[in-house]
CSV table of C-alpha atoms in Angstrom, one decimal:
chain,number,residue,atom,x,y,z
A,1,MET,CA,-50.2,-4.8,15.4
A,2,SER,CA,-51.9,-2.9,12.4
A,3,ALA,CA,-54.0,-0.5,12.8
A,4,SER,CA,-56.7,-1.7,10.0
A,5,ARG,CA,-56.6,-5.6,12.5
A,6,ARG,CA,-57.5,-3.2,15.7
A,7,SER,CA,-60.7,-1.5,14.0
A,8,GLY,CA,-61.9,-4.3,12.3
A,9,THR,CA,-61.6,-2.8,8.9
A,10,THR,CA,-60.6,-5.2,6.2
A,11,ASP,CA,-57.2,-3.8,3.9
A,12,GLU,CA,-56.2,-4.6,0.8
A,13,LEU,CA,-54.1,-8.0,1.4
A,14,GLY,CA,-58.2,-9.1,2.0
A,15,PRO,CA,-59.9,-11.0,4.8
A,16,ASP,CA,-57.7,-13.7,7.2
A,17,GLU,CA,-57.4,-17.2,6.2
A,18,PRO,CA,-56.9,-20.1,8.7
A,19,GLY,CA,-53.2,-20.3,9.1
A,20,GLU,CA,-52.5,-16.3,8.2
A,21,SER,CA,-52.9,-14.5,11.2
A,22,GLY,CA,-49.1,-14.9,11.8
A,23,GLY,CA,-48.5,-13.0,8.6
A,24,SER,CA,-50.9,-10.4,9.5
A,25,ASP,CA,-49.3,-10.1,13.0
A,26,LEU,CA,-45.7,-9.7,11.0
A,27,LEU,CA,-47.3,-7.1,8.8
A,28,ALA,CA,-48.5,-5.3,11.7
A,29,ALA,CA,-45.0,-5.6,13.7
A,30,LEU,CA,-43.3,-4.4,10.3
A,31,LEU,CA,-46.0,-1.3,9.9
A,32,ASP,CA,-45.4,0.2,13.8
A,33,GLY,CA,-41.7,-0.7,13.6
A,34,MET,CA,-41.1,1.8,10.9
A,35,ASP,CA,-39.4,5.1,11.1
A,36,ALA,CA,-41.7,6.9,8.9
A,37,ALA,CA,-44.7,7.6,9.5
A,38,LEU,CA,-47.7,6.0,7.0
A,39,CYS,CA,-51.1,5.4,6.0
A,40,ALA,CA,-52.8,3.6,3.1
A,41,PHE,CA,-56.2,4.7,1.2
A,42,ASP,CA,-58.1,2.0,-0.7
A,43,ALA,CA,-59.1,3.0,-4.1
A,44,ASP,CA,-62.5,5.1,-2.7
A,45,GLY,CA,-59.5,7.4,-0.8
A,46,VAL,CA,-60.7,5.7,2.9
A,47,VAL,CA,-57.7,4.8,5.3
A,48,THR,CA,-57.0,1.8,5.7
A,49,HIS,CA,-53.8,1.7,7.4
A,50,TRP,CA,-52.0,4.1,9.9
A,51,ASN,CA,-48.9,3.1,12.3
A,52,ARG,CA,-47.7,4.2,15.4
A,53,GLU,CA,-45.4,6.9,13.7
A,54,ALA,CA,-47.9,8.6,12.3
A,55,GLU,CA,-49.3,8.9,15.9
A,56,ARG,CA,-46.7,10.4,16.8
A,57,ILE,CA,-46.7,12.8,14.8
A,58,LEU,CA,-50.3,14.2,14.1
A,59,GLY,CA,-51.2,12.8,17.9
A,60,TRP,CA,-54.0,10.9,16.3
A,61,THR,CA,-54.7,7.1,17.3
A,62,ALA,CA,-55.1,4.2,14.8
A,63,ALA,CA,-58.6,3.9,15.9
A,64,GLU,CA,-59.1,7.1,15.4
A,65,ALA,CA,-57.7,7.6,12.0
A,66,VAL,CA,-58.6,3.8,10.0
A,67,GLY,CA,-62.0,4.5,8.1
A,68,ARG,CA,-62.2,8.0,7.8
A,69,HIS,CA,-62.4,9.5,4.0
A,70,GLY,CA,-59.1,10.9,2.9
A,71,PHE,CA,-57.6,13.2,5.8
A,72,ALA,CA,-60.4,16.0,5.3
A,73,GLY,CA,-62.3,17.3,8.8
A,74,TRP,CA,-59.7,15.8,11.0
A,75,ALA,CA,-56.1,16.3,9.3
A,76,VAL,CA,-55.8,18.8,6.7
A,77,ARG,CA,-58.0,21.8,7.0
A,78,SER,CA,-61.0,21.8,4.7
A,79,ALA,CA,-60.1,24.5,2.6
A,80,ASP,CA,-57.2,22.1,1.9
A,81,ALA,CA,-58.4,18.9,2.0
A,82,GLU,CA,-59.8,18.8,-1.8
A,83,GLU,CA,-56.2,19.1,-2.7
A,84,VAL,CA,-54.7,17.6,-0.3
A,85,GLN,CA,-56.8,14.0,-1.5
A,86,ALA,CA,-56.8,14.8,-4.8
A,87,ARG,CA,-52.5,15.2,-5.2
A,88,LEU,CA,-52.4,11.9,-3.1
A,89,MET,CA,-54.6,10.1,-4.8
A,90,SER,CA,-53.1,11.1,-8.0
A,91,ALA,CA,-50.2,8.4,-7.3
A,92,MET,CA,-52.6,5.5,-7.9
A,93,HIS,CA,-52.4,6.1,-11.5
A,94,ALA,CA,-49.1,7.4,-11.9
A,95,PRO,CA,-46.0,5.7,-12.1
A,96,GLY,CA,-43.3,5.4,-9.5
A,97,ARG,CA,-43.4,7.3,-6.3
A,98,GLN,CA,-44.5,11.2,-5.9
A,99,VAL,CA,-43.2,13.5,-3.6
A,100,HIS,CA,-45.5,16.1,-2.0
A,101,GLU,CA,-45.5,18.4,1.3
A,102,PHE,CA,-49.0,19.1,3.2
A,103,ALA,CA,-49.4,20.9,6.1
A,104,LEU,CA,-51.5,18.2,8.2
A,105,VAL,CA,-53.4,19.2,11.5
A,106,THR,CA,-52.3,17.0,14.5
A,107,LYS,CA,-55.0,16.4,17.1
A,108,GLY,CA,-54.1,19.1,19.4
A,109,GLY,CA,-55.2,21.7,16.6
A,110,GLY,CA,-51.6,23.0,15.8
A,111,ARG,CA,-50.0,22.1,12.0
A,112,VAL,CA,-47.5,20.3,10.7
A,113,LEU,CA,-45.9,20.5,7.5
A,114,VAL,CA,-44.8,17.0,6.4
A,115,ARG,CA,-43.2,15.2,3.1
A,116,THR,CA,-44.5,12.4,1.9
A,117,GLN,CA,-43.7,9.5,-0.7
A,118,SER,CA,-46.8,8.0,-2.3
A,119,ALA,CA,-47.5,5.5,-4.7
A,120,ALA,CA,-49.9,3.3,-6.1
A,121,VAL,CA,-50.7,-0.4,-4.4
A,122,ARG,CA,-51.7,-3.2,-6.9
A,123,GLY,CA,-53.5,-5.5,-6.5
A,124,PRO,CA,-53.6,-9.2,-7.3
A,125,GLU,CA,-54.6,-8.7,-11.2
A,126,GLY,CA,-52.1,-5.7,-11.5
A,127,LYS,CA,-54.3,-3.1,-11.2
A,128,PRO,CA,-54.5,-0.5,-8.9
A,129,ALA,CA,-56.0,-0.8,-5.3
A,130,GLY,CA,-55.4,2.1,-3.5
A,131,VAL,CA,-52.1,4.3,-2.5
A,132,TYR,CA,-49.3,4.0,0.2
A,133,CYS,CA,-48.0,7.3,1.9
A,134,ALA,CA,-45.1,7.7,4.2
A,135,PHE,CA,-44.2,10.5,5.4
A,136,SER,CA,-42.2,12.7,7.9
A,137,GLU,CA,-41.5,16.4,9.4
A,138,VAL,CA,-39.9,18.6,6.4
A,139,HIS,CA,-37.6,19.5,9.6
A,140,ALA,CA,-35.8,15.9,9.9
A,141,GLN,CA,-36.3,15.2,6.4
A,142,ILE,CA,-34.1,18.4,5.7
A,143,ASP,CA,-31.6,17.7,8.6
A,144,LEU,CA,-31.1,14.0,6.8
A,145,GLU,CA,-30.9,15.6,3.6
A,146,ARG,CA,-28.1,18.4,5.2
A,147,SER,CA,-26.4,15.1,7.0
A,148,ILE,CA,-26.1,13.6,4.0
A,149,ALA,CA,-25.1,16.4,1.6
A,150,LEU,CA,-22.0,17.1,4.4
A,151,SER,CA,-20.6,13.8,4.3
A,152,GLU,CA,-20.7,13.8,0.4
A,153,ALA,CA,-19.1,17.1,0.6
A,154,LEU,CA,-16.9,16.1,2.9
A,155,PHE,CA,-15.4,13.3,1.0
A,156,GLU,CA,-15.7,15.3,-2.5
A,157,ASP,CA,-14.4,18.8,-1.4
A,158,ALA,CA,-13.5,19.2,1.8
A,159,ALA,CA,-10.0,21.2,2.0
A,160,TRP,CA,-8.5,19.0,4.9
A,161,GLY,CA,-8.0,15.2,4.8
A,162,VAL,CA,-11.2,13.1,6.1
A,163,VAL,CA,-10.5,9.3,6.8
A,164,LEU,CA,-13.5,6.8,8.1
A,165,ILE,CA,-11.0,4.5,10.5
A,166,ASP,CA,-12.7,1.2,11.2
A,167,ALA,CA,-12.6,-0.5,14.6
A,168,ASP,CA,-10.1,-2.6,13.6
A,169,LEU,CA,-8.2,0.9,12.5
A,170,ARG,CA,-7.7,0.8,9.0
A,171,PRO,CA,-8.9,2.8,6.4
A,172,ALA,CA,-12.7,2.3,5.2
A,173,VAL,CA,-13.4,5.5,3.4
A,174,VAL,CA,-10.7,8.2,1.9
A,175,ASN,CA,-11.5,11.6,0.6
A,176,ALA,CA,-9.7,12.7,-2.5
A,177,HIS,CA,-7.3,15.6,-0.1
A,178,ALA,CA,-6.1,12.9,2.6
A,179,ALA,CA,-5.4,10.8,-0.5
A,180,ARG,CA,-3.0,13.4,-1.7
A,181,ALA,CA,-1.6,14.0,1.9
A,182,LEU,CA,-0.8,10.3,1.7
A,183,GLY,CA,0.5,9.7,-1.3
A,184,ILE,CA,-1.6,7.3,-2.6
A,185,GLY,CA,-4.6,6.9,-4.6
A,186,ARG,CA,-8.1,6.8,-2.9
A,187,THR,CA,-8.8,3.0,-3.3
A,188,SER,CA,-6.1,1.6,-2.8
A,189,ALA,CA,-5.5,3.0,0.7
A,190,LEU,CA,-8.6,1.2,1.8
A,191,GLY,CA,-8.3,-2.0,4.4
A,192,ARG,CA,-4.2,-1.2,4.5
A,193,PRO,CA,-2.8,-1.1,8.2
A,194,LEU,CA,-1.5,2.7,8.7
A,195,GLY,CA,1.9,1.6,9.2
A,196,GLU,CA,1.9,1.2,5.4
A,197,LEU,CA,0.9,4.3,4.8
A,198,LEU,CA,3.1,6.1,7.2
A,199,ALA,CA,6.6,5.7,7.9
A,200,GLN,CA,6.8,7.5,10.7
A,201,GLY,CA,4.1,8.7,13.5
A,202,VAL,CA,1.8,6.1,13.4
A,203,GLU,CA,2.0,4.3,17.1
A,204,GLU,CA,0.9,8.2,18.0
A,205,LEU,CA,-2.0,7.6,15.6
A,206,GLU,CA,-2.8,4.2,16.2
A,207,ALA,CA,-2.9,5.3,20.4
A,208,ALA,CA,-5.0,8.3,19.6
A,209,LEU,CA,-7.5,6.3,17.5
A,210,THR,CA,-7.8,3.7,20.1
A,211,HIS,CA,-8.7,6.0,23.1
A,212,VAL,CA,-11.2,7.8,20.9
A,213,LEU,CA,-12.8,4.4,20.3
A,214,ALA,CA,-12.6,3.7,24.0
A,215,GLU,CA,-13.2,6.7,25.6
A,216,GLY,CA,-14.3,9.2,22.5
A,217,ALA,CA,-13.6,12.4,21.2
A,218,PRO,CA,-10.8,14.7,22.6
A,219,PRO,CA,-11.4,18.4,23.4
A,220,ALA,CA,-9.3,20.0,21.3
A,221,PRO,CA,-6.8,18.8,18.3
A,222,ALA,CA,-4.3,17.4,18.5
A,223,GLU,CA,-0.8,18.7,16.3
A,224,MET,CA,1.5,15.4,15.2
A,225,TRP,CA,4.5,15.3,13.1
A,226,VAL,CA,4.5,12.4,11.0
A,227,ALA,CA,6.8,10.7,7.9
A,228,VAL,CA,4.9,10.3,4.3
A,229,ARG,CA,6.5,8.2,1.8
A,230,THR,CA,6.8,10.0,-1.5
A,231,ALA,CA,8.6,9.4,-4.4
A,232,GLU,CA,11.4,11.7,-3.3
A,233,GLY,CA,11.9,9.7,0.1
A,234,GLU,CA,10.4,10.4,3.4
A,235,LYS,CA,8.9,14.1,4.4
A,236,ARG,CA,8.0,15.1,7.6
A,237,ARG,CA,4.7,16.9,8.0
A,238,CYS,CA,2.7,18.6,10.9
A,239,TRP,CA,-1.1,17.6,10.7
A,240,ARG,CA,-3.5,19.1,13.3
A,241,ASN,CA,-5.6,16.4,13.5
A,242,GLY,CA,-9.4,15.9,15.0
A,243,PHE,CA,-11.4,12.7,15.8
A,244,VAL,CA,-15.3,11.7,16.2
A,245,ARG,CA,-16.3,7.9,17.3
A,246,LEU,CA,-18.7,6.7,15.2
A,247,ALA,CA,-21.3,5.1,16.5
A,248,SER,CA,-24.6,3.1,14.8
A,249,PRO,CA,-28.0,4.9,15.2
A,250,LEU,CA,-29.2,1.8,14.7
A,251,ALA,CA,-28.2,-0.3,18.0
A,252,GLU,CA,-30.4,0.4,21.2
A,253,GLU,CA,-27.1,1.1,22.9
A,254,PRO,CA,-24.2,3.1,21.3
A,255,VAL,CA,-21.8,0.5,18.8
A,256,PRO,CA,-18.3,2.0,17.8
A,257,LEU,CA,-18.5,1.6,13.8
A,258,GLY,CA,-15.0,3.3,13.8
A,259,VAL,CA,-13.3,6.6,14.3
A,260,GLY,CA,-14.0,9.9,11.7
A,261,TRP,CA,-10.1,11.2,11.5
A,262,LEU,CA,-9.3,14.7,10.4
A,263,PHE,CA,-6.2,16.3,9.4
A,264,GLN,CA,-5.1,19.5,8.2
A,265,ASP,CA,-0.8,20.1,6.7
A,266,VAL,CA,0.6,23.0,9.1
A,267,THR,CA,3.8,22.4,8.4
A,268,GLU,CA,4.7,25.8,6.9
A,269,ALA,CA,3.0,27.4,9.9
A,270,LYS,CA,4.2,25.1,12.7
A,271,ARG,CA,7.7,25.4,11.4
A,272,GLY,CA,7.5,28.8,11.0
A,273,GLU,CA,6.4,29.0,14.8
A,274,GLN,CA,9.1,26.8,15.6
A,275,GLU,CA,11.8,29.1,13.7
A,276,ALA,CA,10.1,32.2,15.6
A,277,ALA,CA,10.4,30.9,19.0
A,278,LEU,CA,14.0,30.2,18.4
A,279,LEU,CA,14.6,33.2,16.9
A,280,ARG,CA,13.2,35.0,20.1
A,281,PHE,CA,15.3,32.2,22.5
A,282,ARG,CA,18.7,33.3,20.4
A,283,THR,CA,18.1,37.2,20.7
A,284,ASN,CA,17.0,36.4,24.5
A,285,GLN,CA,20.9,34.7,24.6
A,286,LEU,CA,22.1,37.3,22.7
A,287,HIS,CA,21.2,39.9,24.9
A,288,ARG,CA,21.7,38.0,28.3
A,289,ALA,CA,25.4,37.1,27.2
A,290,ALA,CA,26.2,41.1,26.1
A,291,ARG,CA,24.8,42.0,29.8
A,292,ALA,CA,26.8,39.2,31.6
A,293,ALA,CA,30.4,39.6,29.6
A,294,ALA,CA,29.4,43.8,30.7
A,295,GLU,CA,30.8,42.7,34.1
A,296,CYS,CA,33.5,41.0,33.6
A,297,GLU,CA,36.6,42.7,34.2
A,298,ASP,CA,38.7,40.4,31.7
A,299,PRO,CA,37.9,40.6,27.9
A,300,ALA,CA,38.5,37.2,27.1
A,301,GLU,CA,36.9,35.8,30.1
A,302,ALA,CA,33.6,38.1,28.1
A,303,ALA,CA,34.7,35.3,25.3
A,304,VAL,CA,34.0,32.6,26.8
A,305,VAL,CA,30.9,34.0,28.5
A,306,HIS,CA,29.6,34.7,25.0
A,307,LEU,CA,30.6,31.2,24.1
A,308,ASP,CA,28.8,29.7,27.1
A,309,PHE,CA,25.2,31.7,26.1
A,310,ALA,CA,25.5,30.5,22.8
A,311,LEU,CA,26.1,26.4,23.7
A,312,ALA,CA,22.1,26.4,25.0
A,313,GLY,CA,20.4,24.6,22.8
A,314,PHE,CA,22.7,25.1,19.9
A,315,ALA,CA,25.3,22.9,20.2
A,316,ASP,CA,27.0,20.3,22.3
A,317,HIS,CA,30.6,21.3,22.5
A,318,ALA,CA,32.1,24.6,21.7
A,319,LEU,CA,36.0,25.7,21.0
A,320,ILE,CA,37.3,29.1,20.8
A,321,ASP,CA,41.0,28.6,18.6
A,322,ARG,CA,43.6,31.7,18.5
A,323,THR,CA,45.4,32.5,15.5
A,324,ALA,CA,49.1,33.2,16.1
A,325,PRO,CA,51.9,34.3,13.7
A,326,SER,CA,54.4,31.0,12.8
A,327,PRO,CA,58.0,31.6,13.1
A,328,ARG,CA,58.3,31.5,9.3
A,329,SER,CA,56.0,34.7,9.3
A,330,GLU,CA,58.8,36.5,10.9
A,331,GLY,CA,61.0,38.8,9.3
A,332,PRO,CA,61.2,40.0,5.8
A,333,GLY,CA,60.3,37.8,3.1
A,334,GLY,CA,58.3,35.9,6.0
A,335,ASP,CA,55.4,33.4,3.9
A,336,GLU,CA,52.1,34.9,5.1
A,337,GLU,CA,50.0,31.8,4.1
A,338,ALA,CA,52.3,29.4,5.5
A,339,ALA,CA,51.8,31.1,8.6
A,340,VAL,CA,48.9,30.4,9.6
A,341,ARG,CA,48.4,28.4,12.5
A,342,LEU,CA,46.1,28.2,15.9
A,343,VAL,CA,46.3,28.2,19.5
A,344,ARG,CA,43.6,26.9,21.9
A,345,LEU,CA,42.1,29.3,23.6
A,346,ALA,CA,39.0,28.1,25.4
A,347,ALA,CA,37.4,25.0,24.9
A,348,THR,CA,34.3,23.0,27.0
A,349,PRO,CA,34.7,20.2,29.6
A,350,ALA,CA,35.4,16.9,27.5
A,351,GLY,CA,33.2,15.5,29.9
A,352,ALA,CA,30.5,16.3,32.4
A,353,PRO,CA,29.0,19.6,31.0
A,354,GLY,CA,30.3,23.2,33.0
A,355,PRO,CA,31.3,26.3,31.9
A,356,SER,CA,34.2,27.2,29.2
A,357,LEU,CA,37.8,27.0,30.8
A,358,LEU,CA,40.6,29.0,28.8
A,359,THR,CA,43.1,26.9,28.2
A,360,GLY,CA,46.7,27.8,25.9
A,361,ALA,CA,48.7,29.3,28.1
A,362,ALA,CA,51.6,27.2,26.8
A,363,GLY,CA,50.8,29.0,23.5
A,364,LEU,CA,51.1,25.7,21.7
A,365,PRO,CA,49.6,24.8,18.4
A,366,VAL,CA,46.6,22.4,17.7
A,367,ARG,CA,47.8,19.8,15.8
A,368,TYR,CA,45.3,20.4,13.1
A,369,GLU,CA,45.9,18.4,9.4
A,370,ALA,CA,46.0,20.2,6.5
A,371,GLY,CA,42.1,21.0,5.0
A,372,HIS,CA,40.5,20.9,8.5
A,373,PRO,CA,37.4,22.9,8.5
A,374,ALA,CA,38.9,25.5,11.1
A,375,LEU,CA,42.0,25.7,9.3
A,376,GLN,CA,39.6,26.4,5.9
A,377,CYS,CA,37.4,29.2,8.0
A,378,VAL,CA,40.3,30.9,8.8
A,379,GLU,CA,41.9,30.9,4.9
A,380,ARG,CA,38.3,31.8,3.4
A,381,ALA,CA,37.5,34.9,6.3
A,382,GLY,CA,34.0,32.9,6.1
A,383,ALA,CA,31.7,30.0,7.8
A,384,VAL,CA,32.6,26.2,7.2
A,385,ARG,CA,30.0,23.6,8.0
A,386,ALA,CA,31.3,20.0,8.0
A,387,ASP,CA,29.4,16.5,8.6
A,388,ALA,CA,30.7,12.6,9.4
A,389,GLY,CA,27.8,11.5,7.1
A,390,SER,CA,25.8,8.5,7.5
A,391,VAL,CA,28.7,6.1,8.6
A,392,PRO,CA,28.8,3.4,11.9
A,393,ALA,CA,29.3,4.7,15.3
A,394,GLU,CA,32.9,3.9,15.3
A,395,GLN,CA,33.8,5.2,12.0
A,396,ALA,CA,32.3,8.8,13.2
A,397,ARG,CA,34.5,8.4,16.4
A,398,GLU,CA,37.4,8.5,14.1
A,399,TRP,CA,36.6,11.4,11.9
A,400,ALA,CA,35.9,13.6,14.9
A,401,LEU,CA,39.0,12.5,16.6
A,402,ALA,CA,41.0,12.4,13.8
A,403,ARG,CA,40.0,16.1,13.6
A,404,GLN,CA,40.8,17.1,17.5
A,405,TRP,CA,37.2,17.2,18.2
A,406,PRO,CA,35.1,15.2,21.1
A,407,GLY,CA,34.7,11.7,19.8
A,408,ASP,CA,30.9,11.9,19.9
A,409,ALA,CA,30.9,14.9,17.7
A,410,VAL,CA,29.3,14.3,14.2
A,411,HIS,CA,28.5,17.7,13.0
A,412,ALA,CA,30.7,20.6,13.1
A,413,LEU,CA,30.2,24.7,12.2
A,414,CYS,CA,33.5,27.2,12.3
A,415,ALA,CA,32.6,30.3,12.4
A,416,VAL,CA,35.5,33.1,11.7
A,417,LEU,CA,36.6,35.4,14.5
A,418,ARG,CA,37.0,39.0,12.7
A,419,SER,CA,37.5,42.7,14.1
A,420,ARG,CA,38.7,45.6,12.9
A,421,GLY,CA,39.5,44.1,9.6
A,422,ARG,CA,41.6,41.2,11.2
A,423,THR,CA,41.2,37.3,12.0
A,424,LEU,CA,41.7,36.8,15.3
A,425,GLY,CA,40.8,32.9,14.8
A,426,VAL,CA,37.7,30.5,14.5
A,427,VAL,CA,35.1,29.8,16.7
A,428,THR,CA,34.1,25.8,16.6
A,429,PHE,CA,30.1,24.5,17.8
A,430,LEU,CA,30.3,20.7,17.5
A,431,ARG,CA,26.9,18.4,17.4
A,432,GLY,CA,26.3,14.9,18.9
A,433,SER,CA,24.6,12.1,17.1
A,434,GLY,CA,21.4,13.0,18.8
A,435,ARG,CA,21.0,16.8,17.2
A,436,SER,CA,20.3,17.5,13.5
A,437,ARG,CA,22.9,18.7,11.3
A,438,PHE,CA,23.6,22.6,11.7
A,439,GLU,CA,21.4,24.6,8.7
A,440,ARG,CA,21.9,27.9,7.1
A,441,SER,CA,20.0,30.0,10.3
A,442,ASP,CA,22.6,28.0,12.5
A,443,THR,CA,25.5,29.8,10.3
A,444,ALA,CA,24.0,33.0,11.1
A,445,TYR,CA,23.3,33.0,14.7
A,446,ALA,CA,27.5,31.7,15.1
A,447,GLU,CA,28.8,34.4,13.1
A,448,ASP,CA,26.8,36.6,15.4
A,449,VAL,CA,28.2,34.9,18.4
A,450,ALA,CA,31.5,34.7,16.5
A,451,ALA,CA,31.4,38.8,16.1
A,452,ARG,CA,31.0,39.2,19.7
A,453,ILE,CA,33.7,37.0,20.8
A,454,ALA,CA,35.9,38.5,18.3
A,455,ALA,CA,35.3,42.0,19.8
A,456,ALA,CA,36.0,40.8,23.4
A,457,LEU,CA,39.4,39.3,22.1
A,458,ASP,CA,40.5,42.4,20.0
A,459,LEU,CA,39.9,44.5,23.4
A,460,ALA,CA,41.6,42.0,25.5
A,461,GLU,CA,44.5,42.1,22.8
A,462,ALA,CA,44.5,45.8,23.3
A,463,VAL,CA,44.5,45.8,26.9
A,464,ARG,CA,47.6,43.4,27.0
A,465,ASP,CA,49.7,45.8,25.1
A,466,THR,CA,48.6,49.1,27.1
């Protein structure tokens, strides 16, 4: 209860009137329930109130504090007492609140640096009747100020995205960096479902947020691929995410207020890592293929070995077509351009996966129509890419079958086989709908494989002619 009531003194509210004891008890409960230490002085500088937080910080009980004149001789050093008392009581005649820092003395003789806020207490006629003083340990105040400053900095100047997600998994606060990453304004993102902010990756993100609300923060950051809607269309980004569960400091038991979600865009670094890993894998495959091919007695078999090693992680199907002269090109006056025709030398099995098989013993040409990517590759002596495009599955199948490819092929890459300045044929790599289209880096790899296959085929021809 109020310290002044426990000691029997009368505070500035006046003595209890009949029926007013409930109001005094309420005041006492409010004062003792405060998180900040509080004391009050009357106009003569006598302590009239002293709550439990003040007792916790300094060790002096309310019975020992109330009724004393100022802090002299007990709560401050004698040398500082006059200055401290003057600065505290000056708030009685000053507008607003005054903030000071003092070194107070505990009951055990120690010293505590406190920060005080003092203001005048007005009587019934509006005249100054005393001063109240709220104080807390300086380090606790500094911690609070640092926390507030950190929050403000995170939501204004942070170089990574910061979003507060409420218990319903909707953004409650979004900083400037996160708003730019999401391609939306800071205020327009508030309260909206995450599915309206992201085109892909929403399920994974919501699962992570739900886990944090239930179990707490994960031990390490998590990387997620998402698709962000932009004016140019959807863009895939890789975000490195950190999560912390937010709980109310005012509740007796932790009550989840939401999740603090911090993320950083690591798309370029992630793609660099993926490209480096892919390059290492492909280099190892080329090395392994070269060693395996070196053990083949038949150079044609070595060419197929190179093809099989290249397929791993690169394509679903592969074909090797060997150039063969046309009867019209033989003899004087033959038409070299019309003479181009291709004979299937090797192909991956059409059904279950397995090693490529040598074919074409009959020497029958493949029925490629004019303008076929493989024919274009031979004519240009350069790589050619082709795609079925965004069409229904049945049309994509017709597209593949019309080009004499397996029906599930939707992406194709043809690389020319050249050795000793001659075009020996073409190797074709095919991907199904579950894979992405061939990129420029894929072309470079296919050309490297084609060079090795061409060397093996050239050797096979040389051996056959000897």
